[in-house]
Amino acid sequence: MADVARLAGVSKATASRALGNYGAVSETVRERVATAARELDYRPNELARSMNTGRSMSIGVVVGDIENGYFGLAMRGITDTARRAGYDVVLANTSESVEAEIDAVKVLLDKRVDGLIISPASAYETQHLHDARDTGRPIVLLDRRLPGLDVPSVEVDIAPAARAATTALIESGHRRIAFISALTTDGPEFTGLPLGVSSVTDRLEGMLQALGAAGLDVSADLIRFGAVSRETTRQIVRQLFELPDPPTAVLASDSVIALDVLLALRERGLTVPDEVSFVAFDDFSWAELIDPPLTIVSQPVHQVGVTAAEVLLLMLQGGRPATQRHTLVADLVNRGSTGRPRLSARAARPQDAG
Amino acid sequence: MADVARLAGVSKATASRALGNYGAVSETVRERVATAARELDYRPNELARSMNTGRSMSIGVVVGDIENGYFGLAMRGITDTARRAGYDVVLANTSESVEAEIDAVKVLLDKRVDGLIISPASAYETQHLHDARDTGRPIVLLDRRLPGLDVPSVEVDIAPAARAATTALIESGHRRIAFISALTTDGPEFTGLPLGVSSVTDRLEGMLQALGAAGLDVSADLIRFGAVSRETTRQIVRQLFELPDPPTAVLASDSVIALDVLLALRERGLTVPDEVSFVAFDDFSWAELIDPPLTIVSQPVHQVGVTAAEVLLLMLQGGRPATQRHTLVADLVNRGSTGRPRLSARAARPQDAG
DNA sequence: TTGTAAGCGTTATCAA
DNA sequence: TTGATAACGCTTACAA
């Protein structure tokens, strides 16, 4: 910059004003500086710039697993939206570990990101998020809300769709409906809502509402967590179908689980939807490709990312979002993986396992 | 920092040394400073730190489409590896647009990332990458190499697997084998190798080698580009199967195309593998779930990301990678989507289209 | 409209 | 082992 100023025959301050397009600069000087800059292949040091403007023009995004299609798609919405507004995105992956999240938030804050979009790993350990908010930098929660933390969240209103899906199953005659999630809980047993992740709570809540409305009991043994790998999911499916009174329908909490459950079902020789009805939350490309095409609760995932970025952008400009809870709608898409339960499916088939 | 120094009763320089763990500081002073820092909830300004160390401890990653599972998985490998070494990742998505890429590289460089991992959108327009390299900051190419640019690349050695896949098809009796890619080329017609993206070139080269070795002609009309959306892919499939001599086998260049081709095939009532054999490049979760399970050329995508990060990290530490071209191996996984061609498939079925 | 000088929060240099 | 002081490369008063 000093070189540019010298070549243009002006002071550093004037050159800075000319290149930064602020303050008052005469047209002739502006051009002279521009020419000098081009001549010298000048590139601004955004670090220095950020240091005294106090704005880094970067936002931090903290997600559980970028490898998961859900976050990939949301990420796409975030980056595109942020970029259009001149912001860059610093990505941190936590593997759904709170420790990693704590660390990521710290690092991002130290690097002076202007704001944060976070999909918090836990609703219980949130001190670091309170601290982050207390730095004054805006935070937006992605896909999950936090009861105790007063910051905007962008979510999908999934409970109604979960309820609709469950109700449809009940109306088809299902009485034993299982729910499988990757969420890790204290114990393997379901002990009640809310859970550590609101988006999972909402799914379950919708399901329980439907059950309740139909006067059906909630069987804690059909609500299973910790499906974090193909192997654990397989075990869960095994346990479920070795129950004296096995489920006739299964809800999978996301697309990764859906895949593993479907694989486990097939391994056990259980056909969908004849022996087991199947519904997956989340939107994923192959849902309509497989046989049978999957009944799913579709979510506007890309839009979730876009909206999260928009809300953050608004706050970055000093605005206050009209509401703290931004919800997008989910849709139940009925396809071929759900149908009437058949008696044959109610017989446990433990011997079929591979 | 000044406050911390004051509270600890030392100079700014000493406090900085104590907190930054460098230089010589007595144990007592170190503790005094640490206590003061804790007391004041001191957090370093990494921007200021970066400004005079010249290292931002951030790397930039520029990919075509983070939404694509391939990049999502590679990204996971990159972030995890970088994080372990203390680096953050700034992500830029280009939508495979060279202009966006040029812009992204500029911004990242201005923000002083210490290095770059790029999956270049084009092998033709690379001036910005030469410029980037000339800044002295290390660059590693991901998934694609650039003939004219002397920087390390991390790729999958996919030509042999592509050749093996094609050879297997030929040995099964196939003579008309189509290749469909999303790559956008100058014209719709295939005019020869290399193409603008080396990973696509390699796939095709493997296929052409197999054809050549079997003494088979290369039909330019079976090599199709520009399958950028479900609709264009559908059109390509239509054109292919309305040919007087339609293909009996199709190779899909990646998982997104695979999905769209499969959908288009189904729409036309073409069954796999009875009427059309199908092979997809890329690794994706649902390949073994669908019916028939897909024959694929599997790639260690996560490892590609890890290796790219490792090579960059090495260069960041001043090292020189042993080789400029890092290749990982691909495997042909034979499953159910390939088989012998049947005569019936050779009859064009133009009327089946939706 | 322009220039001077101070400041952003660190680390690097050099002397003590 | 420590401290004073000068960078780092910009922006921002304030004055001219």
XYZ file of C-alpha atoms (C1' of nucleotides) in Angstrom:
740
model
C 0.000 0.000 0.000
C 2.850 2.338 0.844
C 4.383 1.514 -2.530
C 1.148 2.216 -4.327
C 0.830 5.546 -2.554
C 4.375 6.461 -3.466
C 3.941 5.532 -7.113
C 0.694 7.469 -7.289
C 2.317 10.377 -5.548
C -0.172 10.517 -2.688
C -0.193 9.678 0.986
C -0.920 6.233 2.333
C -4.198 7.502 3.710
C -5.358 8.793 0.367
C -4.326 5.647 -1.419
C -6.197 3.626 1.181
C -9.284 5.755 0.692
C -9.096 5.421 -3.056
C -8.703 1.650 -3.003
C -11.178 1.092 -0.237
C -13.812 3.257 -1.886
C -14.576 5.313 1.168
C -14.009 8.845 2.352
C -13.572 11.601 -0.202
C -11.180 11.152 -3.056
C -10.977 13.181 -6.246
C -11.609 11.336 -9.454
C -8.132 12.015 -10.790
C -6.454 10.712 -7.679
C -8.676 7.681 -7.597
C -7.599 6.787 -11.090
C -3.977 7.486 -10.425
C -4.066 5.198 -7.417
C -5.940 2.510 -9.281
C -3.355 2.591 -12.027
C -0.498 2.397 -9.566
C -2.152 -0.511 -7.803
C -2.585 -2.378 -11.050
C 0.973 -1.593 -11.992
C 2.305 -3.046 -8.788
C -0.102 -5.961 -8.683
C -1.237 -4.684 -5.375
C -3.414 -6.937 -3.259
C -4.810 -5.718 0.031
C -4.013 -7.553 3.220
C -7.458 -8.334 4.527
C -5.995 -9.328 7.865
C -4.707 -5.827 8.437
C -7.919 -4.394 7.164
C -9.943 -6.553 9.522
C -7.768 -5.605 12.397
C -8.826 -2.057 12.517
C -12.262 -2.268 11.068
C -13.045 -4.994 13.551
C -14.794 -7.005 10.841
C -13.261 -10.081 9.300
C -15.992 -10.648 6.723
C -15.907 -14.288 7.676
C -18.508 -16.370 9.400
C -17.885 -19.595 11.196
C -20.025 -22.651 10.603
C -19.922 -25.493 13.089
C -21.653 -28.721 12.152
C -21.695 -32.270 13.379
C -20.761 -33.982 10.186
C -20.104 -32.321 6.873
C -19.993 -35.739 5.289
C -23.681 -36.139 6.006
C -25.727 -35.078 2.994
C -27.978 -32.986 5.172
C -25.191 -30.699 6.285
C -23.593 -30.727 2.870
C -26.748 -29.361 1.368
C -27.301 -26.834 4.144
C -23.690 -25.821 3.799
C -24.259 -25.130 0.159
C -27.088 -22.771 1.055
C -24.940 -21.046 3.626
C -21.845 -20.561 1.506
C -23.742 -19.318 -1.511
C -25.727 -16.834 0.531
C -22.754 -15.652 2.545
C -20.569 -15.276 -0.511
C -23.101 -13.086 -2.244
C -22.929 -10.758 0.730
C -19.135 -10.754 0.670
C -18.599 -13.164 3.517
C -16.399 -16.210 3.637
C -17.161 -19.335 5.523
C -14.823 -21.060 7.938
C -15.961 -24.597 8.437
C -15.542 -26.668 11.567
C -16.583 -30.282 11.872
C -17.269 -31.635 15.350
C -18.194 -35.275 14.773
C -21.063 -34.415 17.117
C -18.589 -34.135 19.970
C -19.199 -31.358 22.456
C -15.511 -31.060 23.258
C -14.698 -30.550 19.601
C -17.487 -28.016 19.408
C -16.203 -26.084 22.396
C -12.802 -26.004 20.843
C -14.095 -25.003 17.423
C -16.115 -22.124 18.807
C -13.113 -20.883 20.734
C -10.840 -20.978 17.732
C -13.356 -19.317 15.449
C -13.990 -16.570 17.955
C -10.266 -16.023 18.409
C -9.950 -15.752 14.671
C -12.547 -13.051 14.890
C -15.285 -14.431 12.717
C -18.081 -11.902 12.573
C -20.767 -14.413 13.383
C -21.470 -18.077 13.907
C -23.887 -20.630 12.541
C -23.968 -23.675 14.769
C -25.729 -26.956 14.855
C -25.102 -27.665 18.545
C -24.183 -31.191 19.495
C -25.946 -31.009 22.823
C -28.657 -29.019 24.535
C -27.081 -29.764 27.890
C -23.582 -28.421 27.566
C -24.017 -24.946 26.222
C -21.781 -22.787 28.345
C -19.472 -22.147 25.430
C -22.404 -20.944 23.375
C -23.504 -18.563 26.093
C -19.949 -17.298 26.249
C -19.881 -16.900 22.499
C -23.091 -14.941 22.535
C -21.705 -12.777 25.309
C -18.878 -11.684 23.057
C -21.601 -9.828 21.217
C -21.110 -11.657 17.998
C -24.315 -12.926 16.441
C -25.071 -16.609 16.527
C -27.692 -18.540 14.623
C -28.626 -22.096 15.470
C -28.988 -24.471 12.552
C -31.512 -27.307 12.574
C -31.573 -27.355 16.381
C -32.779 -24.908 18.982
C -31.515 -24.493 22.510
C -34.095 -23.842 25.238
C -31.882 -21.775 27.463
C -30.076 -19.751 24.857
C -31.752 -16.678 23.505
C -30.476 -16.670 19.945
C -32.305 -17.191 16.670
C -32.670 -20.692 15.341
C -33.573 -21.900 11.896
C -35.331 -25.217 11.905
C -37.761 -27.371 10.084
C -41.124 -27.688 11.790
C -40.981 -31.389 11.641
C -43.273 -32.518 14.448
C -46.478 -32.102 12.395
C -45.018 -34.112 9.540
C -43.795 -36.767 11.956
C -47.249 -36.892 13.438
C -48.849 -37.145 10.019
C -46.513 -39.956 9.041
C -47.260 -41.847 12.231
C -50.971 -41.233 11.981
C -50.974 -42.617 8.465
C -49.241 -45.726 9.734
C -51.709 -46.107 12.561
C -54.612 -45.701 10.179
C -53.113 -48.417 8.037
C -53.329 -50.689 11.017
C -49.885 -50.406 12.573
C -49.709 -50.589 16.336
C -46.050 -51.239 16.974
C -43.998 -48.423 15.446
C -40.279 -48.135 16.080
C -38.089 -45.049 15.968
C -34.340 -45.225 15.398
C -31.939 -42.331 15.845
C -28.189 -41.836 15.919
C -28.452 -39.574 18.916
C -26.389 -40.790 21.823
C -28.253 -40.665 25.096
C -27.318 -41.495 28.660
C -28.895 -44.905 28.634
C -30.195 -47.092 25.836
C -33.713 -46.786 27.215
C -36.042 -44.005 26.235
C -36.977 -42.070 29.344
C -38.905 -39.173 27.917
C -38.641 -35.883 26.114
C -36.926 -33.559 25.540
C -33.734 -35.088 24.228
C -30.376 -33.452 23.726
C -31.121 -32.480 20.148
C -34.336 -30.632 19.419
C -34.720 -31.889 15.875
C -34.813 -35.444 17.181
C -37.125 -34.444 19.998
C -39.507 -32.962 17.455
C -39.584 -36.090 15.368
C -40.342 -38.177 18.386
C -42.835 -35.726 19.732
C -44.800 -35.836 16.507
C -44.789 -39.583 16.649
C -45.865 -39.708 20.285
C -48.640 -37.218 19.636
C -50.040 -39.454 16.938
C -49.796 -42.461 19.180
C -51.478 -40.569 22.006
C -54.253 -39.262 19.794
C -54.988 -42.804 18.737
C -55.035 -43.962 22.319
C -52.009 -46.166 21.797
C -49.329 -46.838 24.338
C -45.813 -45.664 23.838
C -43.450 -48.609 23.970
C -40.104 -47.430 25.213
C -38.571 -50.612 23.818
C -39.346 -49.449 20.289
C -37.587 -46.134 20.658
C -33.914 -46.621 20.049
C -30.888 -44.372 20.107
C -27.206 -44.667 19.430
C -27.445 -45.904 15.844
C -24.082 -44.339 15.092
C -22.675 -46.963 12.769
C -23.815 -49.648 10.409
C -22.992 -52.265 12.992
C -24.829 -50.667 15.909
C -27.794 -50.045 13.665
C -27.797 -53.675 12.660
C -27.820 -54.678 16.317
C -30.679 -52.340 17.052
C -32.686 -53.786 14.203
C -31.922 -57.262 15.405
C -33.043 -56.480 18.934
C -36.168 -54.835 17.635
C -37.203 -57.793 15.551
C -36.339 -60.343 18.171
C -38.785 -58.708 20.508
C -41.775 -60.903 21.419
C -43.925 -58.273 19.807
C -41.765 -56.737 17.097
C -42.567 -53.519 15.268
C -44.466 -53.534 12.012
C -43.180 -50.126 11.023
C -39.919 -48.254 11.474
C -39.139 -44.540 11.368
C -35.508 -43.673 10.613
C -34.337 -40.363 11.972
C -32.139 -39.403 9.046
C -30.818 -40.611 5.731
C -27.706 -42.263 7.073
C -29.751 -44.307 9.493
C -32.289 -45.005 6.778
C -29.604 -46.639 4.699
C -28.285 -48.756 7.520
C -31.742 -49.808 8.648
C -32.747 -50.783 5.140
C -29.591 -52.816 4.799
C -30.232 -54.531 8.125
C -33.830 -55.206 7.203
C -32.784 -56.802 3.968
C -30.156 -58.847 5.742
C -32.855 -60.263 7.969
C -35.024 -61.033 4.986
C -37.663 -58.542 6.016
C -39.401 -57.048 2.997
C -40.624 -53.481 2.757
C -43.480 -52.669 2.887
C -44.954 -56.149 3.082
C -43.407 -57.162 6.334
C -42.237 -53.805 7.609
C -43.368 -50.329 6.702
C -40.610 -47.802 6.544
C -40.463 -44.011 6.750
C -37.330 -41.879 6.707
C -36.872 -38.342 7.812
C -34.609 -36.187 5.731
C -34.437 -35.709 2.032
C -32.020 -37.628 -0.057
C -31.567 -38.261 -3.692
C -31.910 -42.013 -3.750
C -35.168 -42.191 -1.805
C -37.258 -42.397 -4.936
C -34.805 -44.536 -6.815
C -34.869 -47.617 -4.693
C -37.487 -50.297 -4.663
C -39.876 -49.600 -3.126
C -39.530 -45.839 -3.380
C -39.333 -44.503 0.144
C -42.027 -42.668 2.007
C -40.187 -39.755 3.530
C -40.593 -36.590 5.495
C -38.959 -34.147 3.140
C -37.246 -31.032 4.368
C -36.126 -27.894 2.569
C -32.564 -28.429 3.708
C -30.915 -26.063 1.275
C -33.365 -23.397 2.341
C -32.501 -24.033 5.978
C -28.943 -23.074 5.146
C -29.985 -20.062 3.112
C -32.277 -18.805 5.852
C -29.697 -19.330 8.580
C -27.235 -17.284 6.561
C -29.825 -14.615 5.872
C -30.729 -14.268 9.522
C -27.079 -14.036 10.465
C -26.453 -11.502 7.722
C -29.301 -9.406 9.001
C -27.876 -9.423 12.494
C -24.449 -8.644 11.123
C -25.941 -5.486 9.694
C -27.241 -4.623 13.110
C -30.782 -5.792 12.492
C -32.909 -7.876 14.793
C -34.766 -10.782 13.270
C -38.521 -10.516 13.679
C -38.619 -13.810 15.480
C -36.185 -16.022 17.351
C -37.535 -19.181 15.865
C -37.513 -19.533 12.134
C -39.332 -22.605 10.984
C -39.614 -24.041 7.537
C -42.162 -26.630 6.658
C -41.632 -30.328 6.184
C -43.756 -32.496 3.959
C -44.803 -36.063 4.220
C -44.192 -37.641 0.837
C -46.081 -40.885 0.603
C -44.397 -43.406 -1.588
C -44.151 -47.115 -1.651
C -42.402 -48.081 1.558
C -45.477 -47.888 3.735
C -48.553 -50.052 3.673
C -50.800 -52.255 5.777
C -49.089 -54.496 8.292
C -49.343 -58.186 7.597
C -49.658 -60.769 10.263
C -46.640 -62.608 8.999
C -44.507 -59.662 9.904
C -45.474 -59.958 13.512
C -43.740 -63.247 13.933
C -40.224 -62.707 15.099
C -37.719 -64.040 12.599
C -34.504 -64.100 14.603
C -33.049 -66.968 12.610
C -32.919 -64.978 9.424
C -30.009 -62.861 10.487
C -26.763 -63.272 8.598
C -2.914 -8.333 26.350
C -1.839 -4.994 27.732
C -4.261 -5.495 30.589
C -2.953 -8.947 31.284
C 0.605 -7.626 31.325
C -0.345 -4.856 33.708
C -2.178 -7.191 36.073
C 0.739 -9.608 36.041
C 3.143 -6.752 36.555
C 5.210 -7.462 33.468
C 5.688 -5.890 30.081
C 3.507 -6.612 27.092
C 6.388 -8.434 25.462
C 6.864 -10.753 28.402
C 3.174 -11.445 28.711
C 3.064 -12.242 25.035
C 5.983 -14.620 25.386
C 4.362 -16.333 28.338
C 1.029 -16.761 26.613
C 2.454 -17.660 23.275
C 4.858 -20.210 24.718
C 7.877 -18.920 22.944
C 11.074 -17.155 23.912
C 12.377 -17.407 27.424
C 10.099 -16.832 30.364
C 10.706 -17.757 33.976
C 8.343 -20.242 35.494
C 7.050 -17.786 38.061
C 6.289 -15.142 35.488
C 4.621 -17.667 33.242
C 2.273 -18.632 36.013
C 1.618 -15.069 37.014
C 0.683 -14.197 33.465
C -1.445 -17.288 33.059
C -3.346 -16.388 36.200
C -3.872 -12.830 35.085
C -5.088 -14.025 31.705
C -7.568 -16.371 33.303
C -8.661 -13.631 35.640
C -9.405 -11.279 32.798
C -10.851 -13.931 30.508
C -8.211 -12.985 28.039
C -8.535 -14.333 24.534
C -5.847 -13.665 21.975
C -6.652 -11.840 18.770
C -5.486 -14.312 16.178
C -5.811 -11.679 13.505
C -3.169 -9.526 15.142
C -1.075 -12.569 15.781
C -1.282 -13.629 12.164
C -0.393 -10.190 11.027
C 3.111 -10.265 12.254
C 3.824 -13.924 12.192
C 2.663 -14.020 8.610
C 0.795 -17.241 9.276
C -2.960 -17.357 9.551
C -3.173 -21.033 10.440
C -5.987 -21.308 7.940
C -6.090 -23.135 4.669
C -8.480 -22.449 1.847
C -10.387 -25.215 0.131
C -11.994 -24.547 -3.212
C -14.345 -27.173 -4.601
C -16.914 -27.368 -7.341
C -19.829 -28.503 -5.258
C -19.794 -29.187 -1.563
C -23.276 -30.605 -1.899
C -21.871 -33.471 -3.919
C -21.162 -36.409 -1.668
C -17.730 -36.812 -3.175
C -16.548 -33.431 -2.012
C -18.389 -33.728 1.263
C -16.459 -36.841 2.068
C -13.142 -35.418 0.877
C -13.865 -32.304 2.875
C -14.281 -34.388 5.945
C -10.839 -35.843 5.413
C -9.376 -32.409 4.899
C -10.950 -30.700 7.902
C -10.128 -33.495 10.289
C -6.523 -33.647 9.176
C -6.067 -29.898 9.127
C -7.670 -29.435 12.518
C -5.365 -31.950 14.104
C -2.457 -29.849 12.896
C -4.027 -26.670 14.227
C -5.326 -25.356 10.932
C -8.772 -24.088 10.106
C -10.467 -24.513 6.815
C -12.063 -21.747 4.810
C -14.431 -23.243 2.304
C -15.315 -21.820 -1.078
C -17.835 -23.353 -3.420
C -17.517 -22.540 -7.123
C -20.414 -24.397 -8.734
C -17.725 -25.514 -11.180
C -17.552 -21.970 -12.518
C -14.109 -20.680 -13.392
C -15.104 -17.099 -12.649
C -16.241 -18.075 -9.171
C -13.014 -19.975 -8.730
C -10.889 -17.021 -9.772
C -12.747 -14.867 -7.324
C -12.528 -17.402 -4.529
C -8.789 -17.813 -4.919
C -8.324 -14.076 -4.868
C -10.361 -13.618 -1.722
C -8.684 -16.489 0.081
C -5.268 -15.217 -0.822
C -6.181 -11.715 0.317
C -7.318 -13.192 3.590
C -3.882 -14.700 3.837
C -4.676 -18.368 4.000
C -1.416 -20.263 4.408
C -2.180 -22.705 1.636
C -4.786 -23.847 -0.810
C -6.428 -27.116 -1.750
C -8.231 -26.762 -5.046
C -10.267 -28.931 -7.306
C -9.867 -26.773 -10.408
C -12.923 -26.315 -12.589
C -10.907 -26.151 -15.777
C -7.537 -27.178 -17.095
C -7.689 -24.386 -19.653
C -8.085 -21.277 -17.563
C -5.414 -21.550 -14.943
C -3.794 -18.151 -14.858
C -5.195 -17.475 -11.417
C -3.663 -20.684 -10.151
C -0.287 -19.787 -11.573
C -0.613 -16.415 -9.889
C -1.570 -18.085 -6.642
C 1.418 -20.349 -6.813
C 3.630 -17.371 -7.531
C 2.629 -15.820 -4.222
C 4.695 -18.621 -2.768
C 1.850 -20.154 -0.894
C 1.583 -23.905 -1.313
C -1.203 -25.320 -3.422
C -2.404 -28.877 -3.700
C -4.743 -30.044 -6.427
C -7.587 -32.272 -5.346
C -8.967 -35.018 -7.587
C -7.709 -33.245 -10.698
C -4.262 -32.475 -12.013
C -3.217 -29.610 -14.249
C -0.705 -30.335 -16.999
C 0.898 -26.914 -17.058
C 1.000 -26.219 -13.356
C 3.838 -27.627 -11.339
C 2.113 -28.251 -8.028
C 1.316 -31.507 -6.253
C -1.951 -33.226 -7.000
C -3.767 -35.927 -5.103
C -5.850 -38.131 -7.325
C -7.296 -41.549 -7.729
C -5.613 -43.623 -10.375
C -8.867 -44.384 -12.020
C -7.917 -45.221 -15.603
C -6.948 -48.827 -14.822
C -10.222 -49.405 -13.020
C -12.140 -47.776 -15.847
C -10.329 -50.014 -18.265
C -11.058 -53.084 -16.171
C -14.726 -52.181 -15.975
C -14.924 -51.695 -19.720
C -12.963 -54.832 -20.455
C -15.334 -56.817 -18.291
C -18.250 -55.419 -20.247
C -16.601 -56.236 -23.545
C -15.880 -59.748 -22.395
C -19.514 -60.103 -21.486
C -20.343 -59.332 -25.053
C -20.993 -55.604 -25.028
C -19.924 -53.663 -28.094
C -21.772 -50.401 -27.688
C -20.739 -48.795 -24.391
C -21.801 -45.271 -23.510
C -20.128 -42.797 -21.191
C -22.010 -39.929 -19.573
C -20.393 -37.056 -17.702
C -21.493 -33.733 -16.270
C -18.442 -32.023 -17.667
C -19.329 -29.140 -19.916
C -17.348 -29.103 -23.121
C -17.212 -26.779 -26.084
C -19.474 -28.841 -28.260
C -21.741 -31.789 -27.511
C -19.569 -34.037 -29.620
C -16.596 -35.867 -28.269
C -13.517 -34.754 -30.165
C -10.747 -36.428 -28.240
C -8.679 -36.364 -25.095
C -7.622 -34.683 -22.924
C -10.681 -32.951 -21.530
C -10.863 -29.987 -19.203
C -10.939 -32.152 -16.099
C -8.292 -34.827 -15.693
C -10.407 -37.128 -13.568
C -12.928 -37.352 -16.393
C -10.174 -37.735 -18.951
C -8.815 -40.668 -16.980
C -12.154 -42.428 -16.855
C -12.569 -42.060 -20.557
C -9.011 -42.985 -21.293
C -9.401 -46.225 -19.403
C -12.528 -46.966 -21.341
C -10.942 -46.148 -24.695
C -7.929 -48.269 -23.876
C -10.148 -51.248 -23.252
C -12.025 -50.620 -26.471
C -8.788 -50.272 -28.379
C -7.291 -53.404 -26.893
C -10.355 -55.315 -28.009
C -10.074 -53.856 -31.467
C -13.362 -52.046 -31.074
C -14.180 -48.689 -32.599
C -14.807 -45.677 -30.430
C -18.220 -44.243 -31.189
C -18.179 -40.548 -30.497
C -21.960 -40.609 -30.394
C -21.864 -42.712 -27.255
C -19.644 -40.330 -25.334
C -21.781 -37.629 -23.855
C -21.090 -34.543 -21.790
C -23.098 -31.810 -20.130
C -25.263 -33.994 -17.926
C -25.561 -31.179 -15.441
C -29.162 -31.682 -14.381
C -31.755 -34.359 -14.157
C -33.427 -32.990 -17.252
C -30.333 -32.793 -19.446
C -29.360 -36.254 -18.320
C -32.768 -37.535 -19.287
C -32.356 -36.003 -22.729
C -28.964 -37.556 -23.146
C -30.319 -40.944 -22.208
C -33.182 -40.474 -24.632
C -30.848 -39.556 -27.462
C -28.613 -42.473 -26.668
C -31.408 -44.995 -26.783
C -33.013 -43.554 -29.854
C -29.829 -44.147 -31.754
C -30.157 -46.699 -34.553
C -27.606 -48.733 -32.699
C -28.115 -47.901 -29.033
C -25.698 -48.758 -26.251
C -26.045 -51.958 -24.262
C -24.025 -50.606 -21.385
C -23.607 -47.216 -19.745
C -20.829 -45.803 -17.598
C -21.845 -42.900 -15.344
C -19.059 -40.527 -14.425
C -20.134 -39.868 -10.857
C -22.838 -40.616 -8.323
C -25.052 -37.666 -9.180
C -25.138 -38.702 -12.813
C -25.592 -42.302 -11.809
C -28.774 -41.388 -10.013
C -30.163 -39.359 -12.884
C -29.260 -41.977 -15.473
C -30.851 -44.719 -13.446
C -33.985 -42.652 -13.103
C -34.042 -41.957 -16.837
C -33.454 -45.607 -17.630
C -36.325 -46.622 -15.439
C -38.539 -43.989 -16.983
C -37.862 -45.520 -20.361
C -38.638 -48.961 -19.044
C -35.113 -50.149 -19.573
C -34.158 -52.767 -16.998
C -30.725 -53.156 -15.483
C -28.821 -55.332 -16.151
C -31.088 -57.262 -18.493
C -31.478 -54.572 -21.093
C -28.685 -52.247 -20.101
C -25.586 -52.889 -18.072
C -24.621 -50.080 -15.773
C -21.413 -49.028 -14.055
C -20.912 -45.942 -11.927
C -17.716 -44.253 -10.937
C -17.512 -42.884 -7.455
C -18.426 -44.425 -4.183
C -21.767 -43.802 -2.617
C -23.734 -45.288 0.169
C -26.773 -46.419 -1.732
C -24.940 -48.286 -4.488
C -25.311 -51.611 -2.751
C -28.765 -50.894 -1.451
C -30.639 -50.592 -4.676
C -31.837 -53.382 -6.879
C -29.750 -54.509 -8.599
C -26.779 -53.529 -6.438
C -24.542 -51.371 -8.571
C -21.254 -52.365 -10.103
C -19.012 -49.424 -9.291
C -15.499 -48.150 -9.470
C -14.904 -47.376 -5.819
C -12.559 -44.643 -4.717
C -10.958 -43.896 -1.346
C -12.500 -40.444 -1.314
C -11.982 -39.700 2.350
C -8.371 -40.689 1.958
C -8.018 -38.332 -0.999
C -8.954 -35.506 1.343
C -6.661 -36.719 4.083
C -3.725 -37.066 1.715
C -4.311 -33.672 0.133
C -4.263 -32.114 3.579
C -1.180 -34.063 4.557
C 0.728 -32.987 1.477
C -0.262 -29.383 2.054
C 0.711 -29.623 5.706
C 4.084 -30.966 4.716
C 4.646 -28.059 2.375
C 3.456 -25.654 5.019
C 6.261 -26.931 7.187
C 8.674 -26.193 4.417
C 8.934 -29.743 3.149
C 8.814 -30.891 -0.448
C 6.596 -33.844 -1.230
C 8.508 -36.766 -2.678
C 6.364 -36.695 -5.788
C 4.130 -34.231 -7.546
C 1.495 -36.774 -8.332
C -0.070 -38.627 -5.479
C -2.318 -41.396 -6.651
C -4.588 -43.621 -4.672
C -6.026 -46.772 -6.082
C -9.536 -47.349 -7.327
C -11.260 -50.698 -7.309
C -13.770 -52.234 -9.600
C -16.502 -53.686 -7.435
C -18.554 -56.108 -9.446
C -22.129 -56.286 -8.336
C -25.395 -56.900 -9.996
C -25.828 -54.076 -12.492
C -23.666 -55.594 -15.174
C -24.261 -58.687 -17.232
C -24.468 -60.049 -20.735
C -26.203 -57.886 -23.292
C -29.435 -59.247 -24.618
C -30.557 -58.885 -28.168
C -33.808 -57.286 -27.135
C -31.888 -54.404 -25.705
C -30.454 -53.608 -29.056
C -33.773 -52.648 -30.499
C -34.352 -48.955 -30.086
C -37.345 -48.210 -27.910
C -37.976 -44.535 -28.616
C -41.692 -44.785 -27.875
C -41.170 -45.663 -24.254
C -40.182 -42.176 -23.233
C -42.428 -40.335 -20.795
C -9.832 16.879 -0.948
C -5.577 15.615 1.144
C -1.894 14.632 4.589
C -0.102 13.593 9.320
C -0.137 10.713 12.920
C -2.162 7.579 15.943
C -3.971 3.172 16.590
C -5.693 -1.916 15.885
C -3.283 -6.279 19.135
C 0.038 -8.887 18.480
C 5.210 -10.494 17.795
C 10.178 -9.429 16.658
C 14.399 -7.031 17.608
C 17.623 -5.512 20.391
C 19.573 -3.904 24.407
C 19.807 -4.255 29.208
C 15.119 -13.394 31.695
C 13.044 -9.043 30.806
C 11.568 -4.499 28.763
C 11.259 -0.720 25.382
C 10.256 -0.023 20.901
C 9.569 -0.935 16.340
C 7.236 -3.397 13.135
C 2.920 -5.931 10.639
C -0.458 -3.196 6.800
C -4.057 -1.220 7.074
C -7.982 2.606 8.708
C -9.420 6.634 11.135
C -9.264 10.885 13.575
C -7.961 15.371 13.051
C -5.885 19.166 10.842
C -4.732 21.564 6.957
